[in-house]
PDB file of C-alpha atoms and ligand atoms in Angstrom:
ATOM      1  CA  UNK A   1       0.000   0.000   0.000  1.00  0.00           C
ATOM      2  CA  UNK A   2       1.435   3.404  -0.877  1.00  0.00           C
ATOM      3  CA  UNK A   3       1.412   5.580   2.203  1.00  0.00           C
ATOM      4  CA  UNK A   4      -0.093   9.071   1.972  1.00  0.00           C
ATOM      5  CA  UNK A   5       0.821  11.188   4.988  1.00  0.00           C
ATOM      6  CA  UNK A   6      -1.991  12.951   6.804  1.00  0.00           C
ATOM      7  CA  UNK A   7      -1.393  16.654   6.135  1.00  0.00           C
ATOM      8  CA  UNK A   8      -1.362  19.338   8.838  1.00  0.00           C
ATOM      9  CA  UNK A   9      -4.220  21.057   6.929  1.00  0.00           C
ATOM     10  CA  UNK A  10      -6.440  18.002   7.270  1.00  0.00           C
ATOM     11  CA  UNK A  11      -5.697  17.806  10.994  1.00  0.00           C
ATOM     12  CA  UNK A  12      -6.338  21.550  11.394  1.00  0.00           C
ATOM     13  CA  UNK A  13      -9.715  21.202   9.642  1.00  0.00           C
ATOM     14  CA  UNK A  14     -10.667  18.312  11.928  1.00  0.00           C
ATOM     15  CA  UNK A  15      -9.568  19.932  15.178  1.00  0.00           C
ATOM     16  CA  UNK A  16      -9.955  23.648  14.463  1.00  0.00           C
ATOM     17  CA  UNK A  17      -6.375  24.087  15.635  1.00  0.00           C
ATOM     18  CA  UNK A  18      -3.591  25.695  13.649  1.00  0.00           C
ATOM     19  CA  UNK A  19       0.024  26.580  14.293  1.00  0.00           C
ATOM     20  CA  UNK A  20      -0.367  28.400  17.580  1.00  0.00           C
ATOM     21  CA  UNK A  21       2.165  29.558  20.084  1.00  0.00           C
ATOM     22  CA  UNK A  22       1.868  27.064  22.877  1.00  0.00           C
ATOM     23  CA  UNK A  23       4.137  24.523  24.551  1.00  0.00           C
ATOM     24  CA  UNK A  24       5.732  21.696  22.609  1.00  0.00           C
ATOM     25  CA  UNK A  25       3.896  18.381  22.925  1.00  0.00           C
ATOM     26  CA  UNK A  26       5.802  15.084  23.349  1.00  0.00           C
ATOM     27  CA  UNK A  27       3.377  13.420  20.884  1.00  0.00           C
ATOM     28  CA  UNK A  28       4.168  15.921  18.150  1.00  0.00           C
ATOM     29  CA  UNK A  29       7.892  15.982  19.005  1.00  0.00           C
ATOM     30  CA  UNK A  30       7.912  12.204  18.519  1.00  0.00           C
ATOM     31  CA  UNK A  31       6.216  12.752  15.134  1.00  0.00           C
ATOM     32  CA  UNK A  32       8.950  15.228  14.211  1.00  0.00           C
ATOM     33  CA  UNK A  33      11.755  12.836  15.143  1.00  0.00           C
ATOM     34  CA  UNK A  34      10.129  10.053  13.107  1.00  0.00           C
ATOM     35  CA  UNK A  35      10.053  12.356  10.063  1.00  0.00           C
ATOM     36  CA  UNK A  36       6.327  13.219  10.234  1.00  0.00           C
ATOM     37  CA  UNK A  37       4.711  16.533   9.307  1.00  0.00           C
ATOM     38  CA  UNK A  38       2.102  16.939  12.051  1.00  0.00           C
ATOM     39  CA  UNK A  39       4.123  19.122  14.349  1.00  0.00           C
ATOM     40  CA  UNK A  40       4.032  22.851  15.023  1.00  0.00           C
ATOM     41  CA  UNK A  41       6.806  25.431  15.036  1.00  0.00           C
ATOM     42  CA  UNK A  42       6.908  25.268  18.829  1.00  0.00           C
ATOM     43  CA  UNK A  43       7.534  21.490  18.648  1.00  0.00           C
ATOM     44  CA  UNK A  44      10.257  21.875  16.028  1.00  0.00           C
ATOM     45  CA  UNK A  45      12.056  24.580  18.005  1.00  0.00           C
ATOM     46  CA  UNK A  46      12.103  22.360  21.096  1.00  0.00           C
ATOM     47  CA  UNK A  47      13.115  19.268  19.110  1.00  0.00           C
ATOM     48  CA  UNK A  48      15.870  20.967  17.146  1.00  0.00           C
ATOM     49  CA  UNK A  49      17.368  22.442  20.293  1.00  0.00           C
ATOM     50  CA  UNK A  50      17.268  19.067  22.036  1.00  0.00           C
ATOM     51  CA  UNK A  51      18.775  17.373  19.005  1.00  0.00           C
ATOM     52  CA  UNK A  52      21.544  19.974  18.782  1.00  0.00           C
ATOM     53  CA  UNK A  53      22.533  19.494  22.432  1.00  0.00           C
ATOM     54  CA  UNK A  54      22.597  15.766  21.886  1.00  0.00           C
ATOM     55  CA  UNK A  55      24.685  15.981  18.725  1.00  0.00           C
ATOM     56  CA  UNK A  56      27.317  18.085  20.506  1.00  0.00           C
ATOM     57  CA  UNK A  57      28.045  15.042  22.625  1.00  0.00           C
ATOM     58  CA  UNK A  58      28.254  12.788  19.552  1.00  0.00           C
ATOM     59  CA  UNK A  59      24.901  11.084  20.199  1.00  0.00           C
ATOM     60  CA  UNK A  60      21.959  10.654  17.857  1.00  0.00           C
ATOM     61  CA  UNK A  61      18.651  11.513  19.436  1.00  0.00           C
ATOM     62  CA  UNK A  62      16.554  10.087  16.563  1.00  0.00           C
ATOM     63  CA  UNK A  63      18.021   6.648  17.196  1.00  0.00           C
ATOM     64  CA  UNK A  64      16.043   6.489  20.465  1.00  0.00           C
ATOM     65  CA  UNK A  65      12.683   7.373  18.909  1.00  0.00           C
ATOM     66  CA  UNK A  66      13.146   5.230  15.806  1.00  0.00           C
ATOM     67  CA  UNK A  67      14.272   2.234  17.850  1.00  0.00           C
ATOM     68  CA  UNK A  68      11.044   2.407  19.851  1.00  0.00           C
ATOM     69  CA  UNK A  69       9.011   2.539  16.646  1.00  0.00           C
ATOM     70  CA  UNK A  70      10.945  -0.441  15.246  1.00  0.00           C
ATOM     71  CA  UNK A  71      10.324  -2.424  18.434  1.00  0.00           C
ATOM     72  CA  UNK A  72       6.590  -1.665  18.196  1.00  0.00           C
ATOM     73  CA  UNK A  73       6.417  -3.308  14.765  1.00  0.00           C
ATOM     74  CA  UNK A  74       8.248  -6.395  16.042  1.00  0.00           C
ATOM     75  CA  UNK A  75       5.944  -6.613  19.079  1.00  0.00           C
ATOM     76  CA  UNK A  76       2.905  -6.720  16.775  1.00  0.00           C
ATOM     77  CA  UNK A  77       4.515  -9.307  14.514  1.00  0.00           C
ATOM     78  CA  UNK A  78       5.587 -11.478  17.460  1.00  0.00           C
ATOM     79  CA  UNK A  79       2.119 -11.352  19.068  1.00  0.00           C
ATOM     80  CA  UNK A  80       0.348 -12.330  15.847  1.00  0.00           C
ATOM     81  CA  UNK A  81       2.791 -15.022  14.738  1.00  0.00           C
ATOM     82  CA  UNK A  82       3.767 -16.605  18.066  1.00  0.00           C
ATOM     83  CA  UNK A  83       0.597 -16.145  20.127  1.00  0.00           C
ATOM     84  CA  UNK A  84      -2.140 -16.056  17.481  1.00  0.00           C
ATOM     85  CA  UNK A  85      -3.317 -12.608  18.619  1.00  0.00           C
ATOM     86  CA  UNK A  86      -6.003 -11.022  16.421  1.00  0.00           C
ATOM     87  CA  UNK A  87      -7.141  -8.083  18.616  1.00  0.00           C
ATOM     88  CA  UNK A  88      -4.909  -5.111  19.442  1.00  0.00           C
ATOM     89  CA  UNK A  89      -5.511  -2.098  21.677  1.00  0.00           C
ATOM     90  CA  UNK A  90      -2.830   0.589  21.320  1.00  0.00           C
ATOM     91  CA  UNK A  91      -2.998   3.055  24.232  1.00  0.00           C
ATOM     92  CA  UNK A  92      -1.005   6.237  23.614  1.00  0.00           C
ATOM     93  CA  UNK A  93      -0.858   5.456  19.904  1.00  0.00           C
ATOM     94  CA  UNK A  94       0.485   8.907  18.921  1.00  0.00           C
ATOM     95  CA  UNK A  95       0.559  10.199  15.357  1.00  0.00           C
ATOM     96  CA  UNK A  96       3.286   8.250  13.636  1.00  0.00           C
ATOM     97  CA  UNK A  97       3.683   8.175   9.898  1.00  0.00           C
ATOM     98  CA  UNK A  98       5.550   4.919   9.579  1.00  0.00           C
ATOM     99  CA  UNK A  99       4.741   1.379  10.667  1.00  0.00           C
ATOM    100  CA  UNK A 100       1.192   1.969  11.898  1.00  0.00           C
ATOM    101  CA  UNK A 101      -0.096  -0.960  13.905  1.00  0.00           C
ATOM    102  CA  UNK A 102      -3.073  -1.819  11.682  1.00  0.00           C
ATOM    103  CA  UNK A 103      -0.845  -1.800   8.604  1.00  0.00           C
ATOM    104  CA  UNK A 104       1.778  -4.057  10.222  1.00  0.00           C
ATOM    105  CA  UNK A 105      -0.992  -6.395  11.431  1.00  0.00           C
ATOM    106  CA  UNK A 106      -2.659  -6.546   8.012  1.00  0.00           C
ATOM    107  CA  UNK A 107       0.613  -7.429   6.353  1.00  0.00           C
ATOM    108  CA  UNK A 108       1.106 -10.412   8.655  1.00  0.00           C
ATOM    109  CA  UNK A 109      -2.506 -11.595   8.955  1.00  0.00           C
ATOM    110  CA  UNK A 110      -4.428  -9.891   6.124  1.00  0.00           C
ATOM    111  CA  UNK A 111      -7.992  -8.945   7.024  1.00  0.00           C
ATOM    112  CA  UNK A 112      -7.876 -10.713  10.405  1.00  0.00           C
ATOM    113  CA  UNK A 113      -6.893  -8.239  13.137  1.00  0.00           C
ATOM    114  CA  UNK A 114      -8.993  -5.618  14.921  1.00  0.00           C
ATOM    115  CA  UNK A 115      -7.013  -2.567  16.024  1.00  0.00           C
ATOM    116  CA  UNK A 116      -8.124   0.227  18.345  1.00  0.00           C
ATOM    117  CA  UNK A 117      -5.963   3.328  18.601  1.00  0.00           C
ATOM    118  CA  UNK A 118      -6.376   5.291  21.832  1.00  0.00           C
ATOM    119  CA  UNK A 119      -4.823   8.664  22.660  1.00  0.00           C
ATOM    120  CA  UNK A 120      -5.692  11.661  24.820  1.00  0.00           C
ATOM    121  CA  UNK A 121      -3.973  14.249  22.639  1.00  0.00           C
ATOM    122  CA  UNK A 122      -6.322  16.052  20.220  1.00  0.00           C
ATOM    123  CA  UNK A 123      -3.913  16.175  17.303  1.00  0.00           C
ATOM    124  CA  UNK A 124      -2.841  12.555  17.740  1.00  0.00           C
ATOM    125  CA  UNK A 125      -6.455  11.381  17.874  1.00  0.00           C
ATOM    126  CA  UNK A 126      -7.482  13.426  14.829  1.00  0.00           C
ATOM    127  CA  UNK A 127      -4.475  12.081  12.961  1.00  0.00           C
ATOM    128  CA  UNK A 128      -5.472   8.467  13.668  1.00  0.00           C
ATOM    129  CA  UNK A 129      -9.075   9.159  12.719  1.00  0.00           C
ATOM    130  CA  UNK A 130      -8.095  10.641   9.354  1.00  0.00           C
ATOM    131  CA  UNK A 131      -5.517   7.933   8.708  1.00  0.00           C
ATOM    132  CA  UNK A 132      -8.081   5.230   9.381  1.00  0.00           C
ATOM    133  CA  UNK A 133     -10.760   6.849   7.244  1.00  0.00           C
ATOM    134  CA  UNK A 134      -8.294   6.595   4.391  1.00  0.00           C
ATOM    135  CA  UNK A 135      -6.476   3.304   4.800  1.00  0.00           C
ATOM    136  CA  UNK A 136      -8.470   1.153   7.167  1.00  0.00           C
ATOM    137  CA  UNK A 137     -11.364  -1.255   7.364  1.00  0.00           C
ATOM    138  CA  UNK A 138     -14.087   0.422   9.493  1.00  0.00           C
ATOM    139  CA  UNK A 139     -15.304  -2.980  10.657  1.00  0.00           C
ATOM    140  CA  UNK A 140     -11.953  -3.700  12.301  1.00  0.00           C
ATOM    141  CA  UNK A 141     -10.110  -0.422  12.927  1.00  0.00           C
ATOM    142  CA  UNK A 142     -11.125   2.509  15.131  1.00  0.00           C
ATOM    143  CA  UNK A 143      -9.590   5.537  16.854  1.00  0.00           C
ATOM    144  CA  UNK A 144     -10.845   6.401  20.342  1.00  0.00           C
ATOM    145  CA  UNK A 145     -10.193   9.588  22.312  1.00  0.00           C
ATOM    146  CA  UNK A 146      -9.560   8.535  25.919  1.00  0.00           C
ATOM    147  CA  UNK A 147      -7.102   8.860  28.783  1.00  0.00           C
ATOM    148  CA  UNK A 148      -5.121   5.866  30.071  1.00  0.00           C
ATOM    149  CA  UNK A 149      -5.710   7.096  33.616  1.00  0.00           C
ATOM    150  CA  UNK A 150      -9.509   7.146  33.241  1.00  0.00           C
ATOM    151  CA  UNK A 151      -9.447   3.412  32.857  1.00  0.00           C
ATOM    152  CA  UNK A 152     -13.152   2.555  33.342  1.00  0.00           C
ATOM    153  CA  UNK A 153     -14.152   5.104  30.754  1.00  0.00           C
ATOM    154  CA  UNK A 154     -11.419   3.992  28.343  1.00  0.00           C
ATOM    155  CA  UNK A 155     -12.378   0.313  28.605  1.00  0.00           C
ATOM    156  CA  UNK A 156     -16.092   1.089  28.086  1.00  0.00           C
ATOM    157  CA  UNK A 157     -15.298   3.234  25.086  1.00  0.00           C
ATOM    158  CA  UNK A 158     -13.173   0.650  23.295  1.00  0.00           C
ATOM    159  CA  UNK A 159     -15.798  -2.097  23.731  1.00  0.00           C
ATOM    160  CA  UNK A 160     -18.556   0.322  22.662  1.00  0.00           C
ATOM    161  CA  UNK A 161     -16.869   0.428  19.255  1.00  0.00           C
ATOM    162  CA  UNK A 162     -17.957  -3.222  18.850  1.00  0.00           C
ATOM    163  CA  UNK A 163     -14.904  -4.350  16.956  1.00  0.00           C
ATOM    164  CA  UNK A 164     -13.449  -6.412  19.845  1.00  0.00           C
ATOM    165  CA  UNK A 165     -14.743  -9.903  20.625  1.00  0.00           C
ATOM    166  CA  UNK A 166     -15.179 -10.148  24.425  1.00  0.00           C
ATOM    167  CA  UNK A 167     -13.248 -12.996  26.025  1.00  0.00           C
ATOM    168  CA  UNK A 168     -10.751 -13.329  23.171  1.00  0.00           C
ATOM    169  CA  UNK A 169      -7.086 -12.507  23.925  1.00  0.00           C
ATOM    170  CA  UNK A 170      -5.912  -8.959  23.264  1.00  0.00           C
ATOM    171  CA  UNK A 171      -2.489  -7.485  22.688  1.00  0.00           C
ATOM    172  CA  UNK A 172      -2.448  -4.344  24.868  1.00  0.00           C
ATOM    173  CA  UNK A 173       0.252  -1.957  23.675  1.00  0.00           C
ATOM    174  CA  UNK A 174       1.474   0.652  26.142  1.00  0.00           C
ATOM    175  CA  UNK A 175       4.534   1.770  24.236  1.00  0.00           C
ATOM    176  CA  UNK A 176       6.497   4.886  25.227  1.00  0.00           C
ATOM    177  CA  UNK A 177       3.549   6.198  27.265  1.00  0.00           C
ATOM    178  CA  UNK A 178       4.018   5.315  30.937  1.00  0.00           C
ATOM    179  CA  UNK A 179       7.122   7.481  31.212  1.00  0.00           C
ATOM    180  CA  UNK A 180       4.812  10.470  30.740  1.00  0.00           C
ATOM    181  CA  UNK A 181       2.782   9.470  33.793  1.00  0.00           C
ATOM    182  CA  UNK A 182       4.179   9.781  37.299  1.00  0.00           C
ATOM    183  CA  UNK A 183       3.446   7.370  40.139  1.00  0.00           C
ATOM    184  CA  UNK A 184       1.343   9.958  41.953  1.00  0.00           C
ATOM    185  CA  UNK A 185      -0.958  10.356  38.912  1.00  0.00           C
ATOM    186  CA  UNK A 186      -2.084   6.745  39.257  1.00  0.00           C
ATOM    187  CA  UNK A 187      -0.104   4.864  36.601  1.00  0.00           C
ATOM    188  CA  UNK A 188       0.037   1.701  38.747  1.00  0.00           C
ATOM    189  CA  UNK A 189      -3.674   1.609  39.560  1.00  0.00           C
ATOM    190  CA  UNK A 190      -4.502   2.053  35.886  1.00  0.00           C
ATOM    191  CA  UNK A 191      -2.210  -0.777  34.791  1.00  0.00           C
ATOM    192  CA  UNK A 192      -3.614  -3.064  37.511  1.00  0.00           C
ATOM    193  CA  UNK A 193      -7.105  -2.393  36.111  1.00  0.00           C
ATOM    194  CA  UNK A 194      -6.050  -3.281  32.556  1.00  0.00           C
ATOM    195  CA  UNK A 195      -4.305  -6.474  33.725  1.00  0.00           C
ATOM    196  CA  UNK A 196      -7.518  -7.427  35.497  1.00  0.00           C
ATOM    197  CA  UNK A 197      -9.733  -6.761  32.491  1.00  0.00           C
ATOM    198  CA  UNK A 198      -7.612  -8.517  29.881  1.00  0.00           C
ATOM    199  CA  UNK A 199      -8.882 -12.002  28.960  1.00  0.00           C
ATOM    200  CA  UNK A 200      -6.574 -14.989  29.678  1.00  0.00           C
ATOM    201  CA  UNK A 201      -3.912 -15.482  26.996  1.00  0.00           C
ATOM    202  CA  UNK A 202      -3.675 -11.724  26.408  1.00  0.00           C
ATOM    203  CA  UNK A 203      -0.322 -10.004  26.045  1.00  0.00           C
ATOM    204  CA  UNK A 204       0.793  -6.746  27.645  1.00  0.00           C
ATOM    205  CA  UNK A 205       3.626  -4.964  25.824  1.00  0.00           C
ATOM    206  CA  UNK A 206       5.346  -2.036  27.518  1.00  0.00           C
ATOM    207  CA  UNK A 207       8.237   0.127  26.397  1.00  0.00           C
ATOM    208  CA  UNK A 208       9.588   2.660  28.854  1.00  0.00           C
ATOM    209  CA  UNK A 209      12.520   5.053  29.216  1.00  0.00           C
ATOM    210  CA  UNK A 210      15.054   4.384  31.939  1.00  0.00           C
ATOM    211  CA  UNK A 211      17.867   6.218  33.701  1.00  0.00           C
ATOM    212  CA  UNK A 212      19.694   2.898  34.219  1.00  0.00           C
ATOM    213  CA  UNK A 213      23.163   3.628  32.821  1.00  0.00           C
ATOM    214  CA  UNK A 214      21.996   7.034  31.576  1.00  0.00           C
ATOM    215  CA  UNK A 215      24.390   9.601  30.154  1.00  0.00           C
ATOM    216  CA  UNK A 216      24.309  13.196  31.470  1.00  0.00           C
ATOM    217  CA  UNK A 217      22.947  14.253  28.045  1.00  0.00           C
ATOM    218  CA  UNK A 218      19.984  11.915  28.395  1.00  0.00           C
ATOM    219  CA  UNK A 219      19.266  13.223  31.892  1.00  0.00           C
ATOM    220  CA  UNK A 220      19.449  16.742  30.470  1.00  0.00           C
ATOM    221  CA  UNK A 221      16.990  15.808  27.696  1.00  0.00           C
ATOM    222  CA  UNK A 222      14.503  14.429  30.193  1.00  0.00           C
ATOM    223  CA  UNK A 223      14.792  17.595  32.244  1.00  0.00           C
ATOM    224  CA  UNK A 224      13.921  19.588  29.129  1.00  0.00           C
ATOM    225  CA  UNK A 225      10.628  17.705  28.843  1.00  0.00           C
ATOM    226  CA  UNK A 226       9.629  19.904  31.775  1.00  0.00           C
ATOM    227  CA  UNK A 227       9.200  22.718  29.205  1.00  0.00           C
ATOM    228  CA  UNK A 228       6.694  20.666  27.167  1.00  0.00           C
ATOM    229  CA  UNK A 229       3.044  19.920  27.915  1.00  0.00           C
ATOM    230  CA  UNK A 230       4.083  16.793  29.862  1.00  0.00           C
ATOM    231  CA  UNK A 231       6.912  15.965  32.225  1.00  0.00           C
ATOM    232  CA  UNK A 232       8.788  12.719  31.655  1.00  0.00           C
ATOM    233  CA  UNK A 233       9.364  10.243  34.500  1.00  0.00           C
ATOM    234  CA  UNK A 234      12.086   7.668  33.957  1.00  0.00           C
ATOM    235  CA  UNK A 235      11.969   4.434  35.970  1.00  0.00           C
ATOM    236  CA  UNK A 236      14.502   1.738  36.733  1.00  0.00           C
ATOM    237  CA  UNK A 237      14.076  -1.615  35.003  1.00  0.00           C
ATOM    238  CA  UNK A 238      12.991  -3.127  38.334  1.00  0.00           C
ATOM    239  CA  UNK A 239      10.284  -0.474  38.612  1.00  0.00           C
ATOM    240  CA  UNK A 240       9.182  -0.992  35.001  1.00  0.00           C
ATOM    241  CA  UNK A 241       8.744  -4.736  35.601  1.00  0.00           C
ATOM    242  CA  UNK A 242       6.197  -3.999  38.326  1.00  0.00           C
ATOM    243  CA  UNK A 243       3.774  -2.754  35.613  1.00  0.00           C
ATOM    244  CA  UNK A 244       3.473  -6.385  34.461  1.00  0.00           C
ATOM    245  CA  UNK A 245       2.132  -7.426  37.889  1.00  0.00           C
ATOM    246  CA  UNK A 246       1.800 -11.230  38.015  1.00  0.00           C
ATOM    247  CA  UNK A 247       2.002 -11.653  34.238  1.00  0.00           C
ATOM    248  CA  UNK A 248       5.090 -13.795  33.505  1.00  0.00           C
ATOM    249  CA  UNK A 249       7.377 -12.147  30.965  1.00  0.00           C
ATOM    250  CA  UNK A 250       7.395 -14.117  27.711  1.00  0.00           C
ATOM    251  CA  UNK A 251      10.194 -11.923  26.420  1.00  0.00           C
ATOM    252  CA  UNK A 252      12.512 -10.365  29.011  1.00  0.00           C
ATOM    253  CA  UNK A 253      13.105  -6.626  29.082  1.00  0.00           C
ATOM    254  CA  UNK A 254      15.702  -5.551  26.548  1.00  0.00           C
ATOM    255  CA  UNK A 255      16.698  -2.280  24.920  1.00  0.00           C
ATOM    256  CA  UNK A 256      14.362  -1.339  22.054  1.00  0.00           C
ATOM    257  CA  UNK A 257      17.030  -1.391  19.326  1.00  0.00           C
ATOM    258  CA  UNK A 258      17.954  -4.991  20.118  1.00  0.00           C
ATOM    259  CA  UNK A 259      14.733  -6.557  21.429  1.00  0.00           C
ATOM    260  CA  UNK A 260      13.866  -9.520  19.149  1.00  0.00           C
ATOM    261  CA  UNK A 261      15.820  -7.820  16.399  1.00  0.00           C
ATOM    262  CA  UNK A 262      17.394 -10.297  13.978  1.00  0.00           C
ATOM    263  CA  UNK A 263      19.453  -7.474  12.485  1.00  0.00           C
ATOM    264  CA  UNK A 264      20.305  -5.089  15.330  1.00  0.00           C
ATOM    265  CA  UNK A 265      22.122  -1.816  14.606  1.00  0.00           C
ATOM    266  CA  UNK A 266      25.806  -1.536  15.354  1.00  0.00           C
ATOM    267  CA  UNK A 267      25.206   0.718  18.381  1.00  0.00           C
ATOM    268  CA  UNK A 268      25.419  -0.147  22.068  1.00  0.00           C
ATOM    269  CA  UNK A 269      21.904  -1.259  23.148  1.00  0.00           C
ATOM    270  CA  UNK A 270      21.744   1.121  26.131  1.00  0.00           C
ATOM    271  CA  UNK A 271      21.929   4.144  23.821  1.00  0.00           C
ATOM    272  CA  UNK A 272      18.156   3.959  23.270  1.00  0.00           C
ATOM    273  CA  UNK A 273      17.670   4.512  27.038  1.00  0.00           C
ATOM    274  CA  UNK A 274      14.401   2.649  26.557  1.00  0.00           C
ATOM    275  CA  UNK A 275      13.491  -0.969  27.277  1.00  0.00           C
ATOM    276  CA  UNK A 276      10.636  -3.153  26.054  1.00  0.00           C
ATOM    277  CA  UNK A 277       9.130  -6.447  27.197  1.00  0.00           C
ATOM    278  CA  UNK A 278       5.974  -8.541  26.922  1.00  0.00           C
ATOM    279  CA  UNK A 279       4.015 -10.253  29.703  1.00  0.00           C
ATOM    280  CA  UNK A 280       1.276 -12.857  29.158  1.00  0.00           C
ATOM    281  CA  UNK A 281      -1.853 -13.243  31.264  1.00  0.00           C
ATOM    282  CA  UNK A 282      -2.025 -16.888  32.422  1.00  0.00           C
TER     283      UNK A 282
HETATM  284  C1  LIG B 301       5.913   8.983  22.403  1.00  0.00           C
HETATM  285  S1  LIG B 301       4.265   8.734  21.872  1.00  0.00           S
HETATM  286  C2  LIG B 301       4.245   6.982  21.610  1.00  0.00           C
HETATM  287  C3  LIG B 301       3.491   6.555  20.365  1.00  0.00           C
HETATM  288  C4  LIG B 301       3.429   5.056  20.131  1.00  0.00           C
HETATM  289  N1  LIG B 301       2.863   4.365  21.281  1.00  0.00           N
HETATM  290  C5  LIG B 301       4.784   4.477  19.821  1.00  0.00           C
HETATM  291  O1  LIG B 301       5.373   3.838  20.703  1.00  0.00           O
HETATM  292  O2  LIG B 301       5.275   4.642  18.703  1.00  0.00           O
HETATM  293  C6  LIG B 301       3.360   8.863  23.426  1.00  0.00           C
HETATM  294  C7  LIG B 301       1.873   9.017  23.218  1.00  0.00           C
HETATM  295  O3  LIG B 301       1.209   8.756  24.469  1.00  0.00           O
HETATM  296  C8  LIG B 301       0.117   9.643  24.576  1.00  0.00           C
HETATM  297  N2  LIG B 301      -0.273   9.740  25.997  1.00  0.00           N
HETATM  298  C9  LIG B 301       0.435  10.292  27.017  1.00  0.00           C
HETATM  299  N3  LIG B 301      -0.269  10.212  28.170  1.00  0.00           N
HETATM  300  C10 LIG B 301      -1.453   9.606  27.861  1.00  0.00           C
HETATM  301  C11 LIG B 301      -2.610   9.252  28.618  1.00  0.00           C
HETATM  302  N4  LIG B 301      -2.688   9.541  29.933  1.00  0.00           N
HETATM  303  N5  LIG B 301      -3.638   8.650  27.985  1.00  0.00           N
HETATM  304  C12 LIG B 301      -3.568   8.378  26.647  1.00  0.00           C
HETATM  305  N6  LIG B 301      -2.489   8.691  25.880  1.00  0.00           N
HETATM  306  C13 LIG B 301      -1.449   9.299  26.462  1.00  0.00           C
HETATM  307  C14 LIG B 301       0.638  10.940  23.998  1.00  0.00           C
HETATM  308  O4  LIG B 301      -0.412  11.813  23.606  1.00  0.00           O
HETATM  309  C15 LIG B 301       1.445  10.421  22.806  1.00  0.00           C
HETATM  310  O5  LIG B 301       0.673  10.380  21.634  1.00  0.00           O
END
């Protein structure tokens, strides 16, 4: 399928928002680093400054974001091929332009997987909605506006779309999201709810930034997130594992660039500063 990017004009028409002077948003900064076009001047200024500071120390900031995106594609492939998953809920789906979950899933199991994209950022949600109206199957693919922390509401909303079959295993993707939610905001209670609600045989995939072995430049970058709409909260790998609760890990935590990667880049794994793993509900 030839990919047609969703244009900023289309998103502006859908949301009524244009290039305004506000804070940078991590969702749109991520879009910028992946090479997307749905970011505002304020996002690009923040991103270019962060990238410049990183480059001065000989490090490539885009490697971190792209490695997470690469890992997401492999998570979807692994879940479909190795665990027979056919239902996917992607919380904090963002507005990426490459490797969208429903496209990856349809390549591996054509016409078989339901995918629900969930985000609480207006631009990200509008982007998914437009993307789906263009490339997706409305019987299987939907975009839902909801907040991970309002878990009851989120769960009701995704089932109200009537594309998920109750009781059948789900792949729940929570990729590069939890590090935007601090402990005091209720990240753990929310994840406990989702673990409870998932049917047996479901998979929970989490990627998360970590300060384990972090360079001063990475710590500096995370501090700069304080100037965006959302702070970032790194956790240790031991803390990240607690989000899986009593789900045994079917793939141990590993850095995103190397996790299940048959052809890993020639860069030390820790340079992504982000780990990924999958747990399975017994
Ligand atoms: C860095 S992007 C990750 C995109 C995608 N999951 C990936 O890994 O490629 C983080 C996304 O999480 C979303 N997000 C952050 N907090 C959220 C919350 N409380 N509820 C829903 N989405 C959230 C942001 O709006 C953003 O789109």
